[in-house]
XYZ file of C-alpha atoms in Angstrom:
693
model
C 113.342 100.969 103.879
C 111.797 104.392 104.501
C 113.411 106.339 107.337
C 110.521 107.400 109.563
C 112.628 108.459 112.594
C 115.530 110.961 112.779
C 117.867 111.261 115.801
C 119.476 114.355 117.354
C 121.674 115.166 120.364
C 125.254 114.934 121.669
C 126.553 117.305 118.996
C 125.153 115.297 116.083
C 121.911 114.893 114.152
C 120.453 112.960 111.225
C 118.596 116.042 109.982
C 119.237 119.727 109.404
C 117.342 123.039 109.310
C 116.512 122.759 105.576
C 114.488 119.583 106.241
C 111.575 121.274 108.013
C 109.062 119.931 105.484
C 109.992 116.433 106.660
C 110.980 117.056 110.299
C 108.687 120.004 111.058
C 110.022 123.341 112.224
C 110.767 122.197 115.786
C 112.464 118.925 114.769
C 114.567 120.546 112.039
C 115.773 123.268 114.386
C 116.507 120.832 117.218
C 118.677 118.898 114.756
C 120.354 122.109 113.599
C 121.051 123.338 117.139
C 122.546 119.967 118.073
C 124.739 120.057 114.941
C 126.196 123.499 115.757
C 127.075 122.439 119.299
C 124.301 123.922 121.419
C 123.269 121.941 124.525
C 120.150 120.138 123.258
C 118.731 117.215 125.275
C 118.896 114.080 123.080
C 115.810 112.867 121.276
C 114.284 111.844 117.965
C 111.652 113.052 115.497
C 108.847 111.063 113.857
C 108.499 112.709 110.451
C 105.520 114.518 108.936
C 105.298 111.605 106.475
C 104.281 109.385 109.404
C 101.377 111.778 110.052
C 100.326 111.700 106.390
C 100.477 107.885 106.331
C 98.664 107.757 109.694
C 95.617 109.513 108.219
C 95.801 107.731 104.871
C 95.772 104.318 106.611
C 92.853 105.002 108.967
C 94.983 106.068 111.947
C 97.523 103.239 111.801
C 101.326 103.427 111.672
C 103.816 102.142 109.081
C 104.950 98.611 109.992
C 108.624 99.636 110.373
C 107.897 102.501 112.757
C 107.934 100.656 116.091
C 111.311 99.096 115.383
C 112.813 102.441 114.381
C 111.402 104.109 117.504
C 112.869 101.344 119.705
C 116.336 101.918 118.193
C 116.044 105.686 118.558
C 114.923 105.340 122.182
C 117.927 103.135 122.922
C 120.188 105.857 121.503
C 118.561 108.484 123.771
C 119.147 106.152 126.742
C 122.814 105.824 125.755
C 123.299 109.571 125.314
C 121.498 110.511 128.538
C 122.886 107.723 130.718
C 119.324 106.849 131.817
C 116.919 104.029 130.976
C 113.265 104.355 130.043
C 111.061 102.751 132.712
C 114.017 101.903 134.982
C 113.284 101.727 138.705
C 116.656 103.233 139.717
C 117.641 105.811 137.064
C 114.586 106.426 134.865
C 114.602 108.344 131.597
C 111.603 110.649 131.312
C 110.427 112.087 128.005
C 108.599 115.035 126.511
C 106.374 114.413 123.482
C 105.635 117.511 121.398
C 104.169 118.388 118.023
C 106.108 120.235 115.347
C 104.487 121.269 112.076
C 106.593 122.833 109.321
C 104.806 126.173 109.951
C 104.739 127.464 113.517
C 101.338 126.866 115.171
C 101.924 128.004 118.789
C 99.713 126.151 121.275
C 97.406 124.679 118.654
C 98.454 121.049 119.087
C 99.110 118.834 122.079
C 102.125 118.225 124.323
C 102.858 115.690 127.070
C 105.675 116.266 129.591
C 107.248 114.008 132.258
C 106.228 110.894 130.332
C 107.484 107.631 131.852
C 106.468 108.347 135.439
C 104.618 105.694 137.410
C 104.537 104.462 140.998
C 108.070 103.015 140.871
C 109.864 105.528 138.626
C 108.568 108.428 140.739
C 110.290 106.909 143.773
C 113.536 106.663 141.775
C 113.171 110.274 140.636
C 112.674 111.408 144.231
C 115.789 109.532 145.328
C 117.927 110.772 142.427
C 116.906 114.419 142.854
C 116.829 114.333 146.650
C 113.503 116.162 146.471
C 110.359 114.134 147.041
C 108.125 117.156 146.504
C 109.612 117.811 143.070
C 109.103 114.163 142.061
C 105.435 114.077 143.009
C 104.795 117.529 141.559
C 106.148 116.207 138.241
C 104.003 113.077 138.609
C 100.747 114.976 139.244
C 101.489 117.264 136.287
C 102.041 114.223 134.064
C 98.849 112.458 135.154
C 96.828 115.633 134.621
C 98.343 116.398 131.207
C 98.201 112.808 129.923
C 94.601 112.388 131.103
C 93.597 115.549 129.263
C 95.591 115.086 126.048
C 95.535 111.308 125.609
C 92.566 110.017 127.595
C 90.267 112.937 126.775
C 89.225 113.719 130.353
C 88.136 117.300 131.102
C 90.801 119.341 132.905
C 88.165 120.788 135.217
C 88.016 117.477 137.138
C 91.689 117.783 138.072
C 91.531 121.523 138.724
C 88.792 120.929 141.294
C 90.882 118.286 143.039
C 93.883 120.636 143.034
C 91.786 123.411 144.588
C 90.568 121.035 147.323
C 94.172 120.060 148.092
C 95.121 123.729 148.510
C 92.079 124.333 150.716
C 93.025 121.405 152.957
C 96.552 122.780 153.293
C 95.245 126.343 153.711
C 97.319 127.798 150.861
C 96.549 129.672 147.641
C 99.423 128.748 145.284
C 100.288 125.359 143.762
C 103.939 125.592 144.834
C 102.878 125.887 148.494
C 101.666 122.275 148.551
C 104.041 119.814 150.252
C 105.110 116.347 149.081
C 102.382 114.537 151.064
C 99.710 116.746 149.486
C 100.996 116.004 146.007
C 101.273 112.265 146.604
C 97.649 112.168 147.733
C 96.690 114.355 144.784
C 98.200 111.802 142.369
C 96.082 109.076 143.984
C 92.982 111.279 143.710
C 93.759 112.035 140.045
C 94.084 108.338 139.239
C 90.832 107.542 141.032
C 89.133 110.220 138.955
C 90.540 108.662 135.780
C 89.005 105.310 136.696
C 85.641 106.947 137.375
C 85.684 108.796 134.045
C 86.844 106.028 131.681
C 86.371 102.828 133.683
C 90.068 101.933 133.367
C 93.212 102.461 135.424
C 95.751 105.108 134.472
C 98.440 103.368 132.337
C 101.574 102.465 134.312
C 103.590 100.949 131.441
C 105.945 103.679 130.078
C 105.891 102.210 126.548
C 102.092 102.266 126.523
C 102.276 105.872 127.719
C 104.695 106.762 124.894
C 102.549 105.382 122.094
C 99.445 106.914 123.631
C 101.118 110.344 123.596
C 102.447 109.943 120.033
C 98.948 109.045 118.823
C 97.444 111.996 120.673
C 99.850 114.441 119.015
C 99.083 113.086 115.557
C 95.357 113.219 116.328
C 95.675 116.831 117.502
C 96.598 117.835 113.942
C 92.888 117.519 113.220
C 91.499 119.146 116.381
C 89.236 122.164 115.931
C 91.658 124.824 117.131
C 94.396 123.505 114.807
C 91.954 123.497 111.879
C 90.909 127.071 112.654
C 94.533 128.223 112.894
C 95.396 126.556 109.577
C 92.451 128.251 107.874
C 93.472 131.658 109.239
C 97.104 131.250 108.186
C 96.653 129.314 104.908
C 98.456 126.197 106.156
C 97.523 123.109 104.071
C 96.050 120.165 105.938
C 98.201 117.837 103.810
C 101.416 119.063 105.451
C 100.822 117.095 108.659
C 102.852 117.414 111.842
C 106.001 115.760 113.104
C 106.306 114.402 116.659
C 109.408 115.185 118.739
C 110.347 112.835 121.577
C 113.076 114.239 123.801
C 114.760 113.509 127.113
C 113.219 115.623 129.868
C 115.222 118.262 131.656
C 113.663 119.887 134.673
C 113.301 123.540 135.485
C 111.301 122.682 138.605
C 113.918 120.710 140.554
C 114.763 123.524 142.976
C 116.038 127.077 143.285
C 118.985 126.379 140.942
C 116.522 125.479 138.169
C 114.406 127.635 135.872
C 112.622 127.741 132.551
C 112.098 130.549 130.098
C 111.063 131.870 126.713
C 113.045 134.557 124.923
C 113.326 136.498 121.677
C 116.722 137.516 120.370
C 115.200 140.955 119.620
C 112.137 142.793 120.849
C 109.176 141.344 118.883
C 107.013 144.404 119.576
C 109.240 147.230 118.350
C 112.240 145.436 116.826
C 114.838 146.928 119.194
C 118.089 144.959 119.412
C 117.434 143.955 123.020
C 117.392 140.460 124.527
C 113.734 140.115 125.357
C 111.974 137.423 127.352
C 110.773 135.978 130.618
C 111.586 133.118 132.951
C 110.449 131.444 136.147
C 112.601 129.891 138.851
C 111.644 126.338 139.850
C 109.042 125.905 137.110
C 108.283 123.977 133.929
C 107.922 125.575 130.509
C 104.147 125.420 130.400
C 104.020 127.671 133.495
C 105.569 130.598 131.582
C 103.280 130.589 128.553
C 100.129 129.690 130.513
C 100.377 132.837 132.632
C 99.641 130.971 135.870
C 102.553 132.665 137.678
C 103.945 136.154 137.151
C 107.138 135.716 135.101
C 110.422 137.514 135.705
C 112.417 139.532 133.175
C 115.664 138.340 131.580
C 117.567 141.612 131.916
C 117.973 144.320 134.530
C 117.053 146.914 131.882
C 113.720 145.202 131.135
C 112.924 144.747 134.830
C 113.405 148.454 135.479
C 111.440 149.561 132.418
C 108.452 147.406 133.419
C 108.675 148.451 137.075
C 109.044 144.887 138.336
C 110.262 144.129 141.854
C 111.158 140.541 140.889
C 114.880 139.991 140.158
C 115.959 139.340 136.575
C 117.848 136.288 135.295
C 120.839 138.588 134.866
C 120.765 139.089 138.656
C 119.655 135.622 139.833
C 121.942 133.497 137.623
C 124.580 135.808 136.065
C 126.763 132.999 134.660
C 123.795 131.289 132.987
C 122.653 134.669 131.642
C 126.046 135.282 130.001
C 125.962 131.790 128.468
C 122.450 132.448 127.151
C 123.589 135.759 125.629
C 126.367 133.911 123.787
C 123.812 131.461 122.399
C 121.556 134.353 121.410
C 124.371 135.779 119.287
C 125.248 132.362 117.862
C 121.653 131.668 116.811
C 121.146 135.042 115.115
C 124.445 134.734 113.263
C 123.561 131.209 112.133
C 119.916 131.731 111.168
C 120.289 135.403 110.137
C 116.905 136.257 111.627
C 115.304 137.040 114.960
C 114.739 133.815 116.919
C 112.123 132.733 119.451
C 113.800 130.319 121.879
C 112.810 128.109 124.799
C 115.329 127.099 127.430
C 115.503 125.198 130.693
C 118.078 125.415 133.467
C 118.486 122.198 135.491
C 120.787 122.419 138.491
C 122.748 125.331 137.012
C 123.109 123.715 133.563
C 121.536 125.412 130.531
C 119.641 123.425 127.888
C 118.126 124.693 124.639
C 114.700 123.181 123.908
C 113.624 125.087 120.815
C 114.413 127.822 118.367
C 112.254 129.140 115.549
C 111.877 132.300 113.537
C 110.120 134.640 115.937
C 106.698 136.128 115.244
C 106.787 139.922 115.311
C 104.653 142.978 114.729
C 104.782 144.954 111.508
C 106.804 147.732 113.172
C 109.257 145.185 114.567
C 109.587 143.349 111.233
C 110.482 146.618 109.532
C 113.009 147.645 112.178
C 114.649 144.208 112.365
C 114.994 143.989 108.572
C 116.656 147.421 108.403
C 118.924 146.791 111.400
C 120.080 143.365 110.214
C 120.903 144.771 106.777
C 122.870 147.626 108.382
C 124.659 145.109 110.634
C 125.696 143.070 107.576
C 123.755 139.952 108.596
C 121.584 140.146 105.469
C 121.561 142.142 102.233
C 119.181 144.975 101.356
C 117.365 142.737 98.871
C 116.936 140.035 101.540
C 115.554 142.661 103.927
C 112.991 143.719 101.327
C 111.892 140.167 100.535
C 111.256 139.425 104.225
C 108.545 142.062 104.447
C 105.199 140.678 103.355
C 102.746 143.184 101.837
C 100.220 142.624 104.636
C 102.850 143.692 107.194
C 103.289 147.018 105.442
C 99.507 147.390 105.443
C 99.502 147.141 109.261
C 101.774 150.193 109.440
C 99.119 152.301 107.782
C 96.637 151.962 110.646
C 95.998 154.782 113.135
C 97.195 155.011 116.733
C 95.687 156.726 119.780
C 95.703 160.499 119.718
C 98.312 161.521 122.327
C 96.380 164.750 123.003
C 93.034 163.043 123.645
C 91.621 162.965 127.158
C 91.448 159.449 128.507
C 90.428 157.718 131.692
C 93.043 155.030 132.291
C 91.600 152.409 134.634
C 94.422 149.850 134.562
C 97.792 149.101 133.063
C 99.288 145.858 131.841
C 102.172 144.797 129.649
C 102.335 146.180 126.076
C 102.319 142.738 124.486
C 101.368 143.651 120.903
C 101.304 147.255 119.643
C 98.475 149.194 118.100
C 95.264 150.630 119.491
C 91.930 148.852 119.649
C 88.520 149.872 120.922
C 85.442 147.717 121.080
C 82.578 146.320 123.068
C 83.846 144.093 125.857
C 83.146 140.362 125.490
C 84.341 137.578 127.756
C 84.282 134.535 125.494
C 85.653 133.677 122.079
C 82.245 132.473 120.894
C 80.615 135.773 121.858
C 83.379 137.667 120.044
C 82.672 135.723 116.868
C 78.890 136.146 117.182
C 79.057 139.924 117.657
C 81.723 140.402 114.979
C 79.487 138.624 112.473
C 76.796 141.178 113.322
C 79.210 143.971 112.421
C 80.179 144.985 115.971
C 83.749 145.807 116.965
C 84.654 143.792 120.040
C 87.451 143.592 122.569
C 88.090 140.089 123.932
C 88.781 140.116 127.677
C 90.040 136.916 129.328
C 91.809 136.022 132.540
C 94.190 134.168 130.243
C 93.709 132.877 126.729
C 94.237 129.318 125.561
C 94.541 127.801 122.085
C 90.782 127.157 122.194
C 90.243 130.938 121.957
C 91.884 131.250 118.535
C 88.625 132.012 116.682
C 87.768 134.773 119.154
C 91.210 136.347 118.881
C 90.763 136.505 115.129
C 87.297 138.065 115.368
C 88.238 140.693 117.985
C 89.830 144.088 117.409
C 92.223 143.386 120.281
C 92.690 141.298 123.416
C 93.128 142.085 127.114
C 94.244 139.492 129.673
C 94.627 139.801 133.411
C 97.366 137.161 133.635
C 100.375 136.280 131.537
C 103.349 138.126 130.213
C 105.002 139.229 127.009
C 105.500 135.637 125.872
C 102.088 134.320 126.921
C 99.742 132.627 124.455
C 97.672 135.790 124.006
C 100.749 137.920 123.300
C 102.343 135.558 120.777
C 99.148 134.863 118.832
C 98.047 138.527 118.843
C 101.416 139.648 117.468
C 101.193 137.024 114.740
C 97.713 138.247 113.776
C 98.550 141.934 113.989
C 96.073 142.449 116.841
C 96.804 144.860 119.704
C 97.214 143.092 123.043
C 97.612 144.162 126.654
C 98.563 141.239 128.888
C 98.914 140.739 132.617
C 96.675 143.634 133.695
C 96.505 142.262 137.223
C 94.342 145.060 138.630
C 91.468 143.959 136.394
C 89.111 141.462 138.041
C 87.057 139.383 135.611
C 83.750 137.763 136.603
C 82.756 135.407 133.803
C 79.485 134.384 135.462
C 78.276 137.981 135.769
C 79.823 138.977 132.402
C 81.673 141.985 133.787
C 85.078 143.245 134.848
C 86.012 145.600 137.650
C 88.983 147.751 138.606
C 88.534 149.205 142.050
C 85.230 151.106 141.990
C 84.921 150.960 138.181
C 82.719 148.223 136.719
C 82.426 147.450 133.006
C 79.613 145.230 131.795
C 79.725 143.101 128.669
C 78.854 145.301 125.695
C 80.406 148.481 127.134
C 83.354 149.996 125.266
C 86.978 149.857 126.342
C 90.145 150.942 124.539
C 93.531 149.270 124.889
C 96.895 150.699 123.878
C 99.330 147.963 122.912
C 102.234 150.428 122.989
C 101.804 151.713 126.560
C 99.799 148.824 128.055
C 97.004 151.162 129.129
C 93.376 150.062 129.536
C 91.068 153.016 128.955
C 87.377 153.532 129.634
C 85.350 154.347 126.522
C 86.601 154.967 122.993
C 89.676 157.151 122.464
C 90.190 159.114 119.189
C 92.996 158.029 116.873
C 95.543 159.813 114.678
C 96.969 158.801 111.279
C 100.215 156.784 111.256
C 103.555 158.541 110.940
C 105.608 156.822 108.252
C 109.210 157.734 108.908
C 112.413 156.201 110.228
C 112.759 152.535 109.230
C 109.765 152.810 106.887
C 111.421 155.598 104.933
C 114.664 153.613 104.728
C 112.989 150.456 103.479
C 110.980 152.368 100.857
C 114.179 154.035 99.640
C 115.776 150.600 99.308
C 112.704 149.415 97.398
C 113.184 152.315 94.977
C 116.722 151.057 94.283
C 115.462 147.662 93.129
C 112.043 148.251 91.597
C 111.470 148.540 87.858
C 107.776 149.539 87.888
C 106.129 152.840 88.721
C 103.505 152.923 91.452
C 100.162 154.601 90.854
C 97.200 154.780 93.193
C 93.469 154.262 92.850
C 92.008 157.563 94.050
C 88.722 159.368 93.435
C 88.624 162.154 95.998
C 91.022 165.015 96.676
C 91.808 163.621 100.133
C 92.699 160.208 98.691
C 94.867 161.851 96.030
C 96.764 163.924 98.607
C 97.348 160.820 100.740
C 98.561 158.858 97.705
C 100.960 161.635 96.735
C 102.260 161.832 100.317
C 102.926 158.070 100.236
C 104.948 158.500 97.037
C 102.477 157.545 94.293
C 103.695 158.613 90.854
C 100.215 159.221 89.497
C 96.674 157.899 89.660
C 96.174 154.631 87.841
C 92.396 154.765 87.985
C 89.819 157.352 88.979
C 86.585 155.371 89.389
C 84.296 158.329 89.014
C 81.228 156.613 90.476
C 83.124 156.502 93.781
C 82.983 160.286 93.925
C 79.323 160.123 94.848
C 79.219 157.980 97.976
C 79.549 160.798 100.497
C 76.905 163.077 101.993
C 74.184 164.419 99.737
C 75.995 163.330 96.588
C 74.588 159.821 96.726
C 71.054 161.268 96.598
C 71.870 162.985 93.292
C 73.318 159.742 91.941
C 70.202 157.842 92.997
C 67.990 160.457 91.310
C 69.908 159.900 88.071
C 69.682 156.118 88.256
C 66.012 156.039 89.250
C 64.917 158.708 86.742
C 61.773 157.636 84.911
C 62.474 159.682 81.747
C 65.217 161.594 79.960
C 64.173 164.979 81.329
C 64.522 163.856 84.954
C 67.837 162.211 84.166
C 69.256 165.382 82.570
C 68.463 167.409 85.707
C 70.273 164.906 87.895
C 73.215 164.644 85.481
C 73.705 168.432 85.488
C 74.044 168.317 89.257
C 76.524 165.414 89.074
C 78.501 167.149 86.307
C 79.240 170.178 88.486
C 80.517 167.967 91.305
C 82.574 165.819 88.955
C 84.238 168.726 87.160
C 85.288 170.289 90.447
C 86.726 167.006 91.772
C 88.615 166.038 88.624
C 90.075 169.546 88.285
C 91.260 169.304 91.900
C 92.768 165.834 91.261
C 94.774 167.222 88.328
C 95.920 170.149 90.451
C 97.037 167.879 93.323
C 98.923 165.444 91.082
C 100.705 168.395 89.471
C 101.545 166.922 86.053
C 101.655 163.301 87.099
C 99.538 160.944 84.957
C 95.874 160.531 85.893
C 93.579 157.956 84.228
C 89.851 158.706 84.522
C 87.146 156.109 84.003
C 83.767 157.671 83.211
C 80.600 156.658 85.032
C 80.133 152.918 85.378
C 78.138 152.508 88.597
C 77.368 149.001 89.888
C 73.699 149.666 90.595
C 73.446 147.543 93.743
C 75.804 149.985 95.476
C 73.598 152.992 94.730
C 69.974 151.837 94.614
C 68.228 152.775 97.897
C 67.372 149.753 100.015
C 65.562 151.186 103.039
C 62.373 153.245 103.328
C 64.354 156.173 104.715
C 66.760 156.160 101.742
C 63.859 155.984 99.247
C 62.088 158.854 101.015
C 65.240 161.012 100.693
C 65.401 160.389 96.940
C 61.654 161.061 96.486
C 61.917 164.351 98.361
C 64.990 165.501 96.427
C 63.376 164.644 93.072
C 59.939 165.986 94.028
C 58.222 162.718 93.046
C 55.895 160.344 94.926
C 57.526 157.730 97.197
C 55.670 154.904 95.411
C 57.326 155.865 92.137
C 60.774 155.549 93.716
C 59.836 152.211 95.287
C 58.635 150.854 91.933
C 61.724 152.010 90.028
C 64.076 150.578 92.670
C 62.273 147.227 92.433
C 62.630 147.237 88.625
C 66.404 147.655 88.921
C 67.003 144.962 91.549
C 69.606 142.425 90.366
C 70.182 138.765 91.270
C 73.866 139.015 90.389
C 74.854 142.708 90.485
C 78.133 142.355 88.606
C 76.388 140.614 85.667
C 73.229 142.708 85.607
C 72.773 146.238 84.296
C 76.460 147.099 84.569
C 77.931 148.538 81.371
C 80.551 146.733 79.319
C 80.767 148.601 76.025
C 82.713 151.717 74.939
C 83.342 152.676 78.574
C 86.123 155.071 77.591
C 83.518 157.304 75.884
C 80.961 156.983 78.657
C 78.657 154.673 76.712
C 76.711 151.918 78.460
C 74.653 148.987 77.403
C 72.911 146.180 79.237
C 74.666 142.817 79.407
C 72.750 140.339 77.270
C 71.018 143.007 75.199
């Protein structure tokens, strides 16, 4: 019989880290953490093969699955000492997705599953906190109604706002138990209005509803978009992880947090993360409350008045630091972890290889090799070519004048300037029209993924260094400033304001993901400085490589840059590329559009002078290094004038009538430019002939 369900917890697990194709990244790492003795709440994983079968069989499950889930659930009950659906000591569950490739926030999650009108009373009695019990219940009803029943969150948000207005408070945590109990009743009434059915009270019905919703979320639009952007095959599917709940919102001796074992922005070997006292995990990443720093050092550097975990719970902090070291030693890479503290007991909920910026990836690879965690060759193989490409982008000119209007957290480094937009759809629309845009949101959600991809950078007014916007932006290589609380966003009026400064949609802002500054207008940039860890990693690459590196370069500036970056010659000088700039393109167009040999010779003489000067300079710059020159082979569609203004320039330069230029340009128009007039014969001697004759 096929094993569809794998157990973990109590220092043992059916799976291991290498099984992420079957168990998904989250499930495989939960199993691994349990196996190496970390405090992981017990649970079980429904494999990615269940998801594949689910879609192959028209959204139905394998026949053996329910029996295997029942056995796994009984084991969780045994390990936790609680019983699912029990009216005295109920077991509550979290149901989360877990694809083999990390897809943060793209799929659905349900927390506090198993609550109903009798288990909530038991939870209140067991915890001694009626407010906590009903806060957990209202969260569950809201989340389940959204994820499983498909009811718009706005209905519940309106009811929550009314409850706060009745109580005369502004924050969710200021509501008392009676408010929350009434809110649960109002939520359930809304459910009945929206779907014509009561909210499900049976915990087993709730469980299978949540499992189905997670599998279905593999095919939601935001997950599809994320997979397309990151080349994740649809056929991989997602696992589902069902785990005993632990509560970070049970009182002042409880907390929840997200952390990176090293700084994901710059790669520094610092414990880096955020937490909230008396909160659940979703509160940290959603940016609803201002998170607190893990360390005293981070709190001081960010100028926060809120105490750090190191100060609030020093014993827990030391235990977490030990686990940080244990995880890095075991996985030999920077980890992104989630943890919960329930009544002064630490639980690990997740670990995965942490997303990081290009600068951080470089620094972490070098540091870990120097620390002996990995070899030099392993460090090199961890650096994808596109990460190195990100290092070659410019940063803000430190000498430029700038009008800083606000400051947030430097969530993802780099500089970005663009026209302000306030929705993901608008970002995509303007980007398609060739505009550079800056996406500004109060807080981003997974539904904004397409806008984050289209934008040059992102600015949020809420959230911290581990918020959705920060994590996704770092993964995409986009600059991000998060938690700029001084910025007030008015979606209806399509504008933002900071004090007396107002910025309308379409106006330009600049953000600096290194300093967290928000700057009015566009700020000049400077070329990147490639030194430090970059120089070390390139020296290591030289130790292992067997090939020489040559550049494609056609202009003296490109050649100098290539030489500075270490190129050992020029592999190809595409001489037609010498004529794109300034008045040169007019001479090239005169040559192409010439009606007879005499006109062409005049234009060629002009081009020859330019070309000789450039090629001589290229040889001089490369100073004896090999240079390969390809003679003229212009793809005509890149040079033929397309607008009236361009045709008029050519006519004036050649001293011929405009109509003649129009006619000649029309004659040379091509349906498929790369198979049209482009030469293919004896190119080394400068000969050309038409394809097909």
